[in-house]
Amino acid sequence: MIVKNLGRVDYAPTLEAMRAFTEARGAATPDELWLCEHPPTYTQGLAGKADHVLNPAGIPVVQTNRGGQVTYHGPGQVVAYPLVDLQRLGIYVREYVFRLETAVIQTLASFGITGHRVAGAPGIYVRLDDPGSHAALAGPAPADDPFRGLGKIAALGIKISRHCSYHGVALNVAMDLQPFAGINPCGYAGLATVDLATLRVFTDWPTVAQRFGERLEAQLLR
C-alpha cells in the first residue's frame, strides 16, 4: 500500500482525484491510503436530507456520492481515504467497514481512549463520562436518545465502485467543534461530537495521522 500525506487540501478536488484514481485503476494497481485535512466543509451523502443542514453559516455544502448523511470536515481532523481493491483483498463491504472502525479503535487506544461501535450507526463513539473505560456498552439504548452519554469522535462514509473503495473515515483530533451544531451529524439530531482535545488528550495532527495511517495500513494488507 502506498501511503500519501496530502496535508491540508480542498475537498472538491480531492474527491475528484479519488474518483479519477478509482476509475482508472486496473487489477495490478497498488492500493493507496491518502491522509489529509480539509478547510471547513459540510459533505452530504447519498442518503442525506437537506433538512439535516440546520445552519451552514457560510460553510460550503458539497453533495457527494458516498454513503451516509451530512458530516463536517475541518482543520484539526485526520481524514483517511483508503483506495482499496476489496476483491483483491478478499473481503466484502461489511468486513471493510469493520476494519476501518477497528483502526480507529486501535488509534484511540494508543492515547488511552476506548472507542465503541453502536449497532446501526457507523463510526466510533466514546463515553463522555469516562472515555478510558473498557466496559462494554450494555443494555438497550433509550428510544428517545440512542446516544445518551456518548459522543461521536469518528465518522465513516464510503463508496464502492467495481469492488474498489474510496471516501473513508474522519477522526477528530483538535477542532473547532461549533460547526457540528449547524447540522444533525450523520442524520442524528442532537448527537454530541467530540475530539481528542475535548477528552483531554493533547497531541497534534501529524502524530495522530501517523498512528492512524499505520493502523489502517495493517488492517488493509492482504
Short mmCIF file of C-alpha atoms in Angstrom, two decimals, residues 19 21 25 31 45 50-51 61-62 79 90 117-118 120-121 128 130 143-144 147-148 164 170 185 190 196 205:
data_model
loop_
_atom_site.label_atom_id
_atom_site.label_comp_id
_atom_site.label_asym_id
_atom_site.label_seq_id
_atom_site.Cartn_x
_atom_site.Cartn_y
_atom_site.Cartn_z
CA ARG A 19 -12.88 9.24 -8.31
CA PHE A 21 -7.94 7.18 -9.48
CA ARG A 25 -7.10 1.71 -11.79
CA ASP A 31 -3.76 0.30 -3.21
CA GLY A 45 -24.05 11.65 1.47
CA ALA A 50 -31.48 18.72 3.13
CA ASP A 51 -33.24 19.49 6.41
CA VAL A 61 -22.18 22.16 1.48
CA VAL A 62 -20.88 19.65 -1.06
CA VAL A 79 -9.33 12.34 7.16
CA GLY A 90 -10.71 -10.93 -0.40
CA ARG A 117 -19.31 0.76 18.00
CA VAL A 118 -23.06 1.43 18.07
CA GLY A 120 -26.74 0.57 13.02
CA ALA A 121 -24.73 3.79 13.37
CA LEU A 128 -18.39 11.21 27.76
CA ASP A 130 -15.36 8.01 31.35
CA ALA A 143 -35.53 5.05 22.16
CA ASP A 144 -35.75 8.81 22.54
CA PHE A 147 -26.64 8.13 22.01
CA ARG A 148 -27.20 9.19 25.62
CA CYS A 164 -12.82 -0.66 -5.16
CA ALA A 170 -12.55 11.09 9.65
CA PRO A 185 -24.37 14.97 12.46
CA GLY A 190 -28.52 16.45 18.99
CA LEU A 196 -9.31 14.14 21.38
CA TRP A 205 -2.30 16.28 13.80
#
